Amino acid sequence: MADDVLAAVRDLAPVLRERAAEAEELRRVPDASVKELEDAGFFQLLQPKAFGGRAADPVAFYTVVKEIAKACGSTGWVASVVGVHPWHVALFDPAAQQEVWGEDHRTRIASSYAPTGKAAAAEGGFRLSGRWHFSSGCDHARWVLLGCLVTDAGGNPVDMRTFLVPRADYRVDDVWDTVGLRGTGSNDIVVDDVFVPEHRALSFGPVTALDVPGHALNPEPVYRLPYAGVFTTTIATPIVGIAEGAYDSYTEATRKRFRVSYGQQVAEDPFAQVRIARAAGDIDAAWLQLTRNIGAMHALAARGEQIPMELRTRTRRDQVLATERAVGAIDLLMENAGGNAMRTGPGAVQRAWRDAHTGRGHAANDPERALVMYGQCALGIDIQDTMA
């Protein structure tokens, strides 16, 4: 169980909330926050038991992520993304896992999955070069997962793989300067013609088919879940947490707020009350959808049963809708929050608004693509998409 981690994170929440402004100023999560989350056992939740982790129920992991994001959106985003990478590394060849965690079970991994670099086959592995963007939390990691198309001698793509690269083989280019999720340190990763051995290059084909080398070492059901469902829920969950934090800040301020123009306490305004009810309902619906689907997939994996495409596409459908609902809930509150809501500070609704809208722009939150996939599946059309 992860109840002790959840309790520890809830104790940390006030400190993380106070550091939200510092994270924005630094443009990265403060080192102290990462260390405290590490000491709480957070980053080991989805790490294999073979390397000191818990191989926890994914719903438990996302529940903790949501609590972190309620306190600080940037910290929650980085925690979610960096925290899910042990799950992905657990799918790799055991030799790769040994390289990452063999000497230090606390080694953290960053990522940039969009295939913007170049990879070509070489004897025993691949030559990798390029620039990858938006690697959240990369300053706190010693390895990185990089998505890349493998090309043949003619430059034609023949495979899509994720490459696991150590810190000595890449550099971080500090380019992250945004209005939202400003504290995530989502900088660029630059690789200049390095060799990556075969065991550190995992093809998306076996990942999508749920038949990967890491299963030989890690038998726990959490590693039998579809990559797309796990990864996209990792992106949606912090946004739901950010919305919960905004809701808490808004209702707390509204209890004390007096609207001079109307000569009344805002808490007595029925229109404000309706907005509170709608926002709360949308946030609850978002969270229930996310946890229902991940919980259902994990239960099937625990029983050794196949996860049907209908559930996989439903997970994607509900993930993008959960993001929409969470962002919409914050918009509802912001529209009625008044000018003071735009002030900076530890409980700032405006920070949540900026963070959620920035997170909404992530490729995993593309609603049309996910909804089309679900519609195709519901109509019996064959789904040919690795993000299902």
mmCIF file of C-alpha atoms in Angstrom:
data_model
loop_
_atom_site.group_PDB
_atom_site.id
_atom_site.type_symbol
_atom_site.label_atom_id
_atom_site.label_comp_id
_atom_site.label_asym_id
_atom_site.label_seq_id
_atom_site.Cartn_x
_atom_site.Cartn_y
_atom_site.Cartn_z
ATOM 1 C CA MET A 1 0.000 0.000 0.000
ATOM 2 C CA ALA A 2 1.017 3.620 -0.561
ATOM 3 C CA ASP A 3 -0.920 5.144 2.328
ATOM 4 C CA ASP A 4 2.290 6.151 4.099
ATOM 5 C CA VAL A 5 3.500 8.025 1.011
ATOM 6 C CA LEU A 6 0.145 9.772 0.666
ATOM 7 C CA ALA A 7 0.223 10.804 4.324
ATOM 8 C CA ALA A 8 3.777 12.110 4.007
ATOM 9 C CA VAL A 9 2.898 14.127 0.900
ATOM 10 C CA ARG A 10 -0.125 15.654 2.617
ATOM 11 C CA ASP A 11 2.182 16.749 5.414
ATOM 12 C CA LEU A 12 4.498 18.299 2.810
ATOM 13 C CA ALA A 13 1.699 20.099 0.945
ATOM 14 C CA PRO A 14 1.848 23.414 2.857
ATOM 15 C CA VAL A 15 5.590 23.667 2.231
ATOM 16 C CA LEU A 16 5.187 22.835 -1.466
ATOM 17 C CA ARG A 17 2.456 25.464 -1.708
ATOM 18 C CA GLU A 18 4.711 28.084 -0.130
ATOM 19 C CA ARG A 19 7.474 27.206 -2.603
ATOM 20 C CA ALA A 20 5.267 27.617 -5.690
ATOM 21 C CA ALA A 21 6.502 31.163 -6.260
ATOM 22 C CA GLU A 22 10.105 30.033 -5.784
ATOM 23 C CA ALA A 23 9.608 27.295 -8.382
ATOM 24 C CA GLU A 24 8.363 29.889 -10.857
ATOM 25 C CA GLU A 25 11.313 32.169 -10.132
ATOM 26 C CA LEU A 26 13.809 29.311 -10.536
ATOM 27 C CA ARG A 27 11.928 27.902 -13.560
ATOM 28 C CA ARG A 28 12.418 24.463 -12.005
ATOM 29 C CA VAL A 29 11.218 22.590 -8.954
ATOM 30 C CA PRO A 30 13.404 23.485 -5.948
ATOM 31 C CA ASP A 31 15.938 20.822 -4.996
ATOM 32 C CA ALA A 32 14.512 20.721 -1.473
ATOM 33 C CA SER A 33 11.078 19.718 -2.793
ATOM 34 C CA VAL A 34 12.507 16.894 -4.903
ATOM 35 C CA LYS A 35 14.512 15.601 -1.936
ATOM 36 C CA GLU A 36 11.464 15.677 0.339
ATOM 37 C CA LEU A 37 9.383 13.768 -2.204
ATOM 38 C CA GLU A 38 12.256 11.312 -2.561
ATOM 39 C CA ASP A 39 12.490 10.831 1.201
ATOM 40 C CA ALA A 40 8.717 10.293 1.321
ATOM 41 C CA GLY A 41 9.133 7.345 -1.061
ATOM 42 C CA PHE A 42 7.176 8.935 -3.882
ATOM 43 C CA PHE A 43 9.552 8.175 -6.758
ATOM 44 C CA GLN A 44 9.671 4.495 -5.795
ATOM 45 C CA LEU A 45 5.906 3.959 -6.118
ATOM 46 C CA LEU A 46 6.033 2.659 -9.706
ATOM 47 C CA GLN A 47 9.607 1.374 -9.529
ATOM 48 C CA PRO A 48 10.081 -2.419 -9.754
ATOM 49 C CA LYS A 49 10.411 -4.370 -6.531
ATOM 50 C CA ALA A 50 13.559 -5.926 -8.002
ATOM 51 C CA PHE A 51 15.206 -2.513 -7.577
ATOM 52 C CA GLY A 52 13.807 -1.353 -4.266
ATOM 53 C CA GLY A 53 10.478 -0.042 -5.557
ATOM 54 C CA ARG A 54 6.880 -0.803 -4.653
ATOM 55 C CA ALA A 55 5.298 -1.675 -8.025
ATOM 56 C CA ALA A 56 2.228 0.016 -6.565
ATOM 57 C CA ASP A 57 -1.344 0.112 -7.750
ATOM 58 C CA PRO A 58 -1.345 2.939 -10.327
ATOM 59 C CA VAL A 59 -4.434 4.544 -8.779
ATOM 60 C CA ALA A 60 -2.421 4.966 -5.567
ATOM 61 C CA PHE A 61 0.348 6.660 -7.556
ATOM 62 C CA TYR A 62 -2.040 9.063 -9.280
ATOM 63 C CA THR A 63 -3.771 9.858 -5.992
ATOM 64 C CA VAL A 64 -0.465 11.055 -4.559
ATOM 65 C CA VAL A 65 0.284 13.024 -7.742
ATOM 66 C CA LYS A 66 -3.043 14.815 -7.421
ATOM 67 C CA GLU A 67 -2.220 15.860 -3.860
ATOM 68 C CA ILE A 68 1.130 17.280 -4.948
ATOM 69 C CA ALA A 69 -0.420 19.196 -7.848
ATOM 70 C CA LYS A 70 -3.064 20.676 -5.539
ATOM 71 C CA ALA A 71 -0.247 22.338 -3.619
ATOM 72 C CA CYS A 72 1.938 23.360 -6.594
ATOM 73 C CA GLY A 73 1.090 22.716 -10.223
ATOM 74 C CA SER A 74 4.682 22.685 -11.453
ATOM 75 C CA THR A 75 5.809 20.309 -8.701
ATOM 76 C CA GLY A 76 2.835 18.052 -9.379
ATOM 77 C CA TRP A 77 3.576 17.970 -13.104
ATOM 78 C CA VAL A 78 7.240 17.074 -12.588
ATOM 79 C CA ALA A 79 6.378 14.523 -9.904
ATOM 80 C CA SER A 80 3.897 12.827 -12.216
ATOM 81 C CA VAL A 81 6.182 12.736 -15.249
ATOM 82 C CA VAL A 82 9.396 11.784 -13.463
ATOM 83 C CA GLY A 83 7.475 9.448 -11.165
ATOM 84 C CA VAL A 84 6.058 7.413 -14.063
ATOM 85 C CA HIS A 85 9.415 6.834 -15.745
ATOM 86 C CA PRO A 86 10.409 3.957 -13.441
ATOM 87 C CA TRP A 87 7.304 2.202 -14.789
ATOM 88 C CA HIS A 88 8.548 2.672 -18.346
ATOM 89 C CA VAL A 89 12.119 1.625 -17.576
ATOM 90 C CA ALA A 90 10.687 -1.531 -15.991
ATOM 91 C CA LEU A 91 9.596 -2.570 -19.502
ATOM 92 C CA PHE A 92 13.171 -2.466 -20.833
ATOM 93 C CA ASP A 93 15.650 -5.315 -20.992
ATOM 94 C CA PRO A 94 16.775 -6.240 -17.443
ATOM 95 C CA ALA A 95 20.323 -5.239 -18.392
ATOM 96 C CA ALA A 96 19.136 -1.667 -18.972
ATOM 97 C CA GLN A 97 17.348 -1.620 -15.629
ATOM 98 C CA GLN A 98 20.519 -2.815 -13.936
ATOM 99 C CA GLU A 99 22.451 0.045 -15.495
ATOM 100 C CA VAL A 100 19.945 2.598 -14.209
ATOM 101 C CA TRP A 101 19.328 1.280 -10.687
ATOM 102 C CA GLY A 102 22.058 -1.257 -10.036
ATOM 103 C CA GLU A 103 24.214 1.133 -8.017
ATOM 104 C CA ASP A 104 21.551 3.552 -6.796
ATOM 105 C CA HIS A 105 17.873 2.701 -6.394
ATOM 106 C CA ARG A 106 17.097 6.423 -6.154
ATOM 107 C CA THR A 107 18.245 7.241 -9.685
ATOM 108 C CA ARG A 108 15.664 9.421 -11.463
ATOM 109 C CA ILE A 109 14.851 9.518 -15.181
ATOM 110 C CA ALA A 110 13.517 12.337 -17.389
ATOM 111 C CA SER A 111 12.030 12.051 -20.881
ATOM 112 C CA SER A 112 11.130 13.626 -24.194
ATOM 113 C CA TYR A 113 9.105 11.239 -26.312
ATOM 114 C CA ALA A 114 8.338 13.263 -29.464
ATOM 115 C CA PRO A 115 10.563 11.771 -32.207
ATOM 116 C CA THR A 116 12.503 14.902 -33.126
ATOM 117 C CA GLY A 117 15.994 13.367 -33.246
ATOM 118 C CA LYS A 118 17.674 10.898 -35.588
ATOM 119 C CA ALA A 119 18.605 7.263 -34.977
ATOM 120 C CA ALA A 120 20.350 4.842 -37.287
ATOM 121 C CA ALA A 121 21.220 1.207 -36.771
ATOM 122 C CA ALA A 122 24.835 0.433 -35.891
ATOM 123 C CA GLU A 123 26.636 -2.738 -34.877
ATOM 124 C CA GLY A 124 25.202 -3.807 -31.526
ATOM 125 C CA GLY A 125 22.836 -0.841 -31.271
ATOM 126 C CA PHE A 126 22.157 2.620 -32.689
ATOM 127 C CA ARG A 127 23.740 6.029 -33.286
ATOM 128 C CA LEU A 128 21.570 8.781 -31.832
ATOM 129 C CA SER A 129 21.634 12.543 -32.467
ATOM 130 C CA GLY A 130 19.304 15.502 -32.174
ATOM 131 C CA ARG A 131 17.410 17.917 -29.974
ATOM 132 C CA TRP A 132 14.376 16.949 -27.920
ATOM 133 C CA HIS A 133 12.030 19.491 -26.337
ATOM 134 C CA PHE A 134 9.942 19.777 -23.151
ATOM 135 C CA SER A 135 11.879 17.423 -20.844
ATOM 136 C CA SER A 136 10.135 18.246 -17.569
ATOM 137 C CA GLY A 137 12.258 17.866 -14.451
ATOM 138 C CA CYS A 138 15.384 17.003 -16.440
ATOM 139 C CA ASP A 139 17.609 18.944 -14.026
ATOM 140 C CA HIS A 140 16.755 16.373 -11.360
ATOM 141 C CA ALA A 141 17.536 13.279 -13.473
ATOM 142 C CA ARG A 142 20.608 11.213 -14.347
ATOM 143 C CA TRP A 143 19.056 9.392 -17.326
ATOM 144 C CA VAL A 144 16.604 10.363 -20.047
ATOM 145 C CA LEU A 145 14.118 8.461 -22.229
ATOM 146 C CA LEU A 146 14.097 9.799 -25.808
ATOM 147 C CA GLY A 147 11.609 8.875 -28.513
ATOM 148 C CA CYS A 148 13.007 8.529 -32.025
ATOM 149 C CA LEU A 149 12.267 7.069 -35.440
ATOM 150 C CA VAL A 150 14.916 4.620 -36.624
ATOM 151 C CA THR A 151 15.797 5.086 -40.277
ATOM 152 C CA ASP A 152 17.467 2.824 -42.815
ATOM 153 C CA ALA A 153 20.414 3.709 -45.052
ATOM 154 C CA GLY A 154 18.064 5.606 -47.349
ATOM 155 C CA GLY A 155 16.656 7.710 -44.535
ATOM 156 C CA ASN A 156 13.328 5.878 -44.494
ATOM 157 C CA PRO A 157 11.701 5.254 -41.077
ATOM 158 C CA VAL A 158 11.631 1.562 -40.198
ATOM 159 C CA ASP A 159 10.864 1.571 -36.463
ATOM 160 C CA MET A 160 9.840 3.790 -33.558
ATOM 161 C CA ARG A 161 11.861 3.303 -30.383
ATOM 162 C CA THR A 162 12.494 4.837 -26.983
ATOM 163 C CA PHE A 163 16.196 5.235 -26.204
ATOM 164 C CA LEU A 164 17.530 5.219 -22.660
ATOM 165 C CA VAL A 165 20.515 7.570 -22.410
ATOM 166 C CA PRO A 166 22.762 8.360 -19.397
ATOM 167 C CA ARG A 167 23.558 11.914 -18.282
ATOM 168 C CA ALA A 168 27.112 11.717 -19.595
ATOM 169 C CA ASP A 169 25.775 11.324 -23.155
ATOM 170 C CA TYR A 170 23.513 14.381 -23.362
ATOM 171 C CA ARG A 171 23.352 18.000 -22.299
ATOM 172 C CA VAL A 172 20.471 20.115 -21.016
ATOM 173 C CA ASP A 173 19.827 23.379 -22.857
ATOM 174 C CA ASP A 174 18.058 25.862 -20.560
ATOM 175 C CA VAL A 175 15.277 27.255 -22.787
ATOM 176 C CA TRP A 176 12.136 26.921 -20.622
ATOM 177 C CA ASP A 177 10.581 30.351 -20.028
ATOM 178 C CA THR A 178 6.770 30.271 -20.041
ATOM 179 C CA VAL A 179 3.764 31.832 -18.321
ATOM 180 C CA GLY A 180 2.361 28.508 -17.101
ATOM 181 C CA LEU A 181 3.949 25.425 -15.518
ATOM 182 C CA ARG A 182 6.879 27.789 -15.303
ATOM 183 C CA GLY A 183 8.528 25.808 -12.525
ATOM 184 C CA THR A 184 8.742 22.520 -14.422
ATOM 185 C CA GLY A 185 12.166 23.153 -15.964
ATOM 186 C CA SER A 186 10.989 21.539 -19.209
ATOM 187 C CA ASN A 187 14.207 22.225 -21.058
ATOM 188 C CA ASP A 188 15.719 20.758 -24.221
ATOM 189 C CA ILE A 189 17.864 17.624 -24.361
ATOM 190 C CA VAL A 190 20.712 17.668 -26.892
ATOM 191 C CA VAL A 191 22.523 14.517 -28.048
ATOM 192 C CA ASP A 192 25.550 14.643 -30.373
ATOM 193 C CA ASP A 193 26.076 11.316 -32.139
ATOM 194 C CA VAL A 194 26.215 8.854 -29.239
ATOM 195 C CA PHE A 195 26.023 5.083 -29.299
ATOM 196 C CA VAL A 196 23.048 3.431 -27.590
ATOM 197 C CA PRO A 197 23.283 -0.360 -27.196
ATOM 198 C CA GLU A 198 20.395 -2.525 -28.346
ATOM 199 C CA HIS A 199 19.236 -3.357 -24.814
ATOM 200 C CA ARG A 200 18.622 0.346 -24.142
ATOM 201 C CA ALA A 201 16.394 0.846 -27.196
ATOM 202 C CA LEU A 202 12.817 -0.361 -26.734
ATOM 203 C CA SER A 203 10.553 -0.625 -29.788
ATOM 204 C CA PHE A 204 6.980 0.657 -29.532
ATOM 205 C CA GLY A 205 5.654 -2.482 -31.236
ATOM 206 C CA PRO A 206 6.225 -4.817 -28.248
ATOM 207 C CA VAL A 207 5.146 -2.041 -25.860
ATOM 208 C CA THR A 208 1.798 -1.675 -27.623
ATOM 209 C CA ALA A 209 1.420 -5.465 -27.739
ATOM 210 C CA LEU A 210 2.138 -5.671 -23.974
ATOM 211 C CA ASP A 211 4.977 -8.125 -24.594
ATOM 212 C CA VAL A 212 8.273 -6.566 -23.520
ATOM 213 C CA PRO A 213 11.677 -7.832 -22.236
ATOM 214 C CA GLY A 214 11.114 -6.357 -18.768
ATOM 215 C CA HIS A 215 8.286 -8.776 -18.034
ATOM 216 C CA ALA A 216 10.870 -11.505 -17.442
ATOM 217 C CA LEU A 217 12.103 -9.599 -14.383
ATOM 218 C CA ASN A 218 9.011 -7.694 -13.254
ATOM 219 C CA PRO A 219 5.885 -9.889 -12.976
ATOM 220 C CA GLU A 220 3.670 -7.357 -11.153
ATOM 221 C CA PRO A 221 0.408 -6.471 -12.922
ATOM 222 C CA VAL A 222 1.164 -2.747 -13.075
ATOM 223 C CA TYR A 223 3.720 -3.494 -15.814
ATOM 224 C CA ARG A 224 1.046 -5.202 -17.944
ATOM 225 C CA LEU A 225 -0.827 -1.950 -18.606
ATOM 226 C CA PRO A 226 -0.899 -0.128 -21.972
ATOM 227 C CA TYR A 227 1.707 2.602 -22.274
ATOM 228 C CA ALA A 228 -0.800 5.050 -23.775
ATOM 229 C CA GLY A 229 -3.251 4.724 -20.896
ATOM 230 C CA VAL A 230 -0.570 5.092 -18.236
ATOM 231 C CA PHE A 231 1.303 7.939 -19.917
ATOM 232 C CA THR A 232 -1.711 10.071 -20.834
ATOM 233 C CA THR A 233 -3.228 9.668 -17.369
ATOM 234 C CA THR A 234 0.129 10.875 -16.073
ATOM 235 C CA ILE A 235 -0.441 14.104 -18.017
ATOM 236 C CA ALA A 236 -4.108 14.567 -17.070
ATOM 237 C CA THR A 237 -3.814 13.877 -13.334
ATOM 238 C CA PRO A 238 -1.733 16.965 -12.412
ATOM 239 C CA ILE A 239 -4.251 19.155 -14.236
ATOM 240 C CA VAL A 240 -7.079 17.690 -12.168
ATOM 241 C CA GLY A 241 -4.984 18.292 -9.053
ATOM 242 C CA ILE A 242 -4.334 21.874 -10.128
ATOM 243 C CA ALA A 243 -8.095 22.353 -10.533
ATOM 244 C CA GLU A 244 -8.716 21.001 -7.017
ATOM 245 C CA GLY A 245 -6.145 23.407 -5.634
ATOM 246 C CA ALA A 246 -7.769 26.308 -7.473
ATOM 247 C CA TYR A 247 -11.183 25.274 -6.150
ATOM 248 C CA ASP A 248 -9.893 25.193 -2.570
ATOM 249 C CA SER A 249 -8.244 28.613 -2.944
ATOM 250 C CA TYR A 250 -11.333 30.105 -4.560
ATOM 251 C CA THR A 251 -13.816 28.859 -1.973
ATOM 252 C CA GLU A 252 -11.560 29.946 0.887
ATOM 253 C CA ALA A 253 -11.280 33.458 -0.555
ATOM 254 C CA THR A 254 -14.982 33.623 -1.402
ATOM 255 C CA ARG A 255 -16.023 32.992 2.205
ATOM 256 C CA LYS A 256 -14.355 36.316 3.115
ATOM 257 C CA ARG A 257 -14.866 38.313 -0.050
ATOM 258 C CA PHE A 258 -17.153 41.369 -0.202
ATOM 259 C CA ARG A 259 -18.198 42.690 -3.610
ATOM 260 C CA VAL A 260 -18.402 46.464 -3.228
ATOM 261 C CA SER A 261 -20.163 47.033 -6.542
ATOM 262 C CA TYR A 262 -23.124 44.871 -5.452
ATOM 263 C CA GLY A 263 -22.893 45.609 -1.755
ATOM 264 C CA GLN A 264 -22.959 41.961 -0.703
ATOM 265 C CA GLN A 265 -20.864 39.099 0.552
ATOM 266 C CA VAL A 266 -19.929 36.999 -2.490
ATOM 267 C CA ALA A 267 -20.659 33.851 -0.475
ATOM 268 C CA GLU A 268 -24.319 34.938 -0.446
ATOM 269 C CA ASP A 269 -24.462 35.369 -4.233
ATOM 270 C CA PRO A 270 -26.445 32.439 -5.736
ATOM 271 C CA PHE A 271 -24.623 32.816 -9.056
ATOM 272 C CA ALA A 272 -21.279 32.312 -7.322
ATOM 273 C CA GLN A 273 -22.751 29.306 -5.518
ATOM 274 C CA VAL A 274 -23.821 27.764 -8.840
ATOM 275 C CA ARG A 275 -20.311 28.204 -10.244
ATOM 276 C CA ILE A 276 -18.874 26.476 -7.190
ATOM 277 C CA ALA A 277 -21.273 23.562 -7.623
ATOM 278 C CA ARG A 278 -20.543 23.192 -11.345
ATOM 279 C CA ALA A 279 -16.792 23.399 -10.856
ATOM 280 C CA ALA A 280 -16.839 20.845 -8.042
ATOM 281 C CA GLY A 281 -18.942 18.474 -10.131
ATOM 282 C CA ASP A 282 -16.637 18.727 -13.136
ATOM 283 C CA ILE A 283 -13.525 18.143 -11.027
ATOM 284 C CA ASP A 284 -15.111 15.128 -9.343
ATOM 285 C CA ALA A 285 -16.232 13.714 -12.691
ATOM 286 C CA ALA A 286 -12.750 14.153 -14.134
ATOM 287 C CA TRP A 287 -11.125 12.281 -11.265
ATOM 288 C CA LEU A 288 -13.708 9.504 -11.220
ATOM 289 C CA GLN A 289 -13.235 8.881 -14.932
ATOM 290 C CA LEU A 290 -9.458 8.687 -14.658
ATOM 291 C CA THR A 291 -9.416 6.341 -11.686
ATOM 292 C CA ARG A 292 -12.238 4.145 -12.991
ATOM 293 C CA ASN A 293 -10.358 3.303 -16.166
ATOM 294 C CA ILE A 294 -6.896 2.850 -14.695
ATOM 295 C CA GLY A 295 -8.394 0.758 -11.890
ATOM 296 C CA ALA A 296 -10.280 -1.418 -14.370
ATOM 297 C CA MET A 297 -7.169 -2.049 -16.460
ATOM 298 C CA HIS A 298 -5.094 -2.882 -13.405
ATOM 299 C CA ALA A 299 -7.741 -5.329 -12.159
ATOM 300 C CA LEU A 300 -7.727 -7.149 -15.506
ATOM 301 C CA ALA A 301 -3.926 -7.304 -15.523
ATOM 302 C CA ALA A 302 -3.921 -8.662 -11.962
ATOM 303 C CA ARG A 303 -6.207 -11.491 -13.114
ATOM 304 C CA GLY A 304 -4.021 -12.172 -16.134
ATOM 305 C CA GLU A 305 -6.783 -11.163 -18.525
ATOM 306 C CA GLN A 306 -6.454 -9.280 -21.788
ATOM 307 C CA ILE A 307 -7.197 -5.557 -21.715
ATOM 308 C CA PRO A 308 -9.720 -4.975 -24.516
ATOM 309 C CA MET A 309 -9.311 -2.200 -27.053
ATOM 310 C CA GLU A 310 -12.670 -0.789 -25.959
ATOM 311 C CA LEU A 311 -11.254 -0.093 -22.494
ATOM 312 C CA ARG A 312 -8.002 1.240 -23.905
ATOM 313 C CA THR A 313 -9.790 3.742 -26.132
ATOM 314 C CA ARG A 314 -12.244 4.613 -23.351
ATOM 315 C CA THR A 315 -9.263 5.451 -21.175
ATOM 316 C CA ARG A 316 -7.998 7.860 -23.822
ATOM 317 C CA ARG A 317 -11.474 9.311 -24.325
ATOM 318 C CA ASP A 318 -11.986 9.971 -20.643
ATOM 319 C CA GLN A 319 -8.455 11.267 -20.153
ATOM 320 C CA VAL A 320 -8.880 14.115 -22.631
ATOM 321 C CA LEU A 321 -12.374 14.844 -21.323
ATOM 322 C CA ALA A 322 -11.029 14.893 -17.751
ATOM 323 C CA THR A 323 -8.495 17.507 -18.821
ATOM 324 C CA GLU A 324 -11.229 19.566 -20.496
ATOM 325 C CA ARG A 325 -13.435 19.386 -17.413
ATOM 326 C CA ALA A 326 -10.616 20.380 -15.066
ATOM 327 C CA VAL A 327 -9.565 23.359 -17.182
ATOM 328 C CA GLY A 328 -13.209 24.371 -17.639
ATOM 329 C CA ALA A 329 -13.770 24.257 -13.885
ATOM 330 C CA ILE A 330 -10.886 26.665 -13.308
ATOM 331 C CA ASP A 331 -12.270 28.972 -16.009
ATOM 332 C CA LEU A 332 -15.661 28.994 -14.269
ATOM 333 C CA LEU A 333 -14.056 30.104 -11.022
ATOM 334 C CA MET A 334 -11.707 32.647 -12.588
ATOM 335 C CA GLU A 335 -14.599 34.383 -14.355
ATOM 336 C CA ASN A 336 -16.147 35.155 -10.968
ATOM 337 C CA ALA A 337 -13.000 35.566 -8.869
ATOM 338 C CA GLY A 338 -12.553 39.322 -9.212
ATOM 339 C CA GLY A 339 -9.404 41.381 -9.604
ATOM 340 C CA ASN A 340 -7.779 40.177 -6.401
ATOM 341 C CA ALA A 341 -7.578 36.672 -7.844
ATOM 342 C CA MET A 342 -4.909 37.933 -10.227
ATOM 343 C CA ARG A 343 -2.535 38.768 -7.388
ATOM 344 C CA THR A 344 0.529 36.602 -6.938
ATOM 345 C CA GLY A 345 0.851 34.564 -3.758
ATOM 346 C CA PRO A 346 0.859 31.047 -2.287
ATOM 347 C CA GLY A 347 -2.849 30.425 -2.887
ATOM 348 C CA ALA A 348 -3.062 32.206 -6.232
ATOM 349 C CA VAL A 349 -5.940 31.047 -8.449
ATOM 350 C CA GLN A 350 -4.272 32.810 -11.351
ATOM 351 C CA ARG A 351 -1.262 30.505 -11.115
ATOM 352 C CA ALA A 352 -3.550 27.497 -11.340
ATOM 353 C CA TRP A 353 -5.246 29.069 -14.352
ATOM 354 C CA ARG A 354 -1.900 29.603 -16.097
ATOM 355 C CA ASP A 355 -0.616 26.152 -15.215
ATOM 356 C CA ALA A 356 -3.742 24.284 -16.296
ATOM 357 C CA HIS A 357 -3.966 26.043 -19.651
ATOM 358 C CA THR A 358 -0.301 25.345 -20.323
ATOM 359 C CA GLY A 359 -0.750 21.674 -19.442
ATOM 360 C CA ARG A 360 -3.815 21.559 -21.683
ATOM 361 C CA GLY A 361 -1.508 22.210 -24.636
ATOM 362 C CA HIS A 362 0.366 18.914 -24.206
ATOM 363 C CA ALA A 363 0.024 16.557 -27.173
ATOM 364 C CA ALA A 364 -1.566 13.891 -24.951
ATOM 365 C CA ASN A 365 -4.493 16.262 -24.408
ATOM 366 C CA ASP A 366 -5.453 16.452 -28.094
ATOM 367 C CA PRO A 367 -9.208 15.753 -27.754
ATOM 368 C CA GLU A 368 -10.075 15.233 -31.414
ATOM 369 C CA ARG A 369 -7.515 12.473 -31.957
ATOM 370 C CA ALA A 370 -8.516 10.587 -28.815
ATOM 371 C CA LEU A 371 -12.250 10.946 -29.441
ATOM 372 C CA VAL A 372 -11.921 9.798 -33.047
ATOM 373 C CA MET A 373 -10.104 6.673 -31.842
ATOM 374 C CA TYR A 374 -12.895 5.919 -29.400
ATOM 375 C CA GLY A 375 -15.551 6.504 -32.050
ATOM 376 C CA GLN A 376 -13.769 4.208 -34.489
ATOM 377 C CA CYS A 377 -13.521 1.469 -31.886
ATOM 378 C CA ALA A 378 -17.200 1.839 -30.941
ATOM 379 C CA LEU A 379 -18.127 1.491 -34.623
ATOM 380 C CA GLY A 380 -15.989 -1.613 -35.098
ATOM 381 C CA ILE A 381 -13.286 0.101 -37.169
ATOM 382 C CA ASP A 382 -9.799 -1.332 -36.656
ATOM 383 C CA ILE A 383 -7.637 0.955 -34.515
ATOM 384 C CA GLN A 384 -4.107 1.474 -35.801
ATOM 385 C CA ASP A 385 -2.682 3.940 -33.302
ATOM 386 C CA THR A 386 0.039 3.472 -30.699
ATOM 387 C CA MET A 387 -1.684 6.005 -28.435
ATOM 388 C CA ALA A 388 -4.578 3.651 -27.668
#
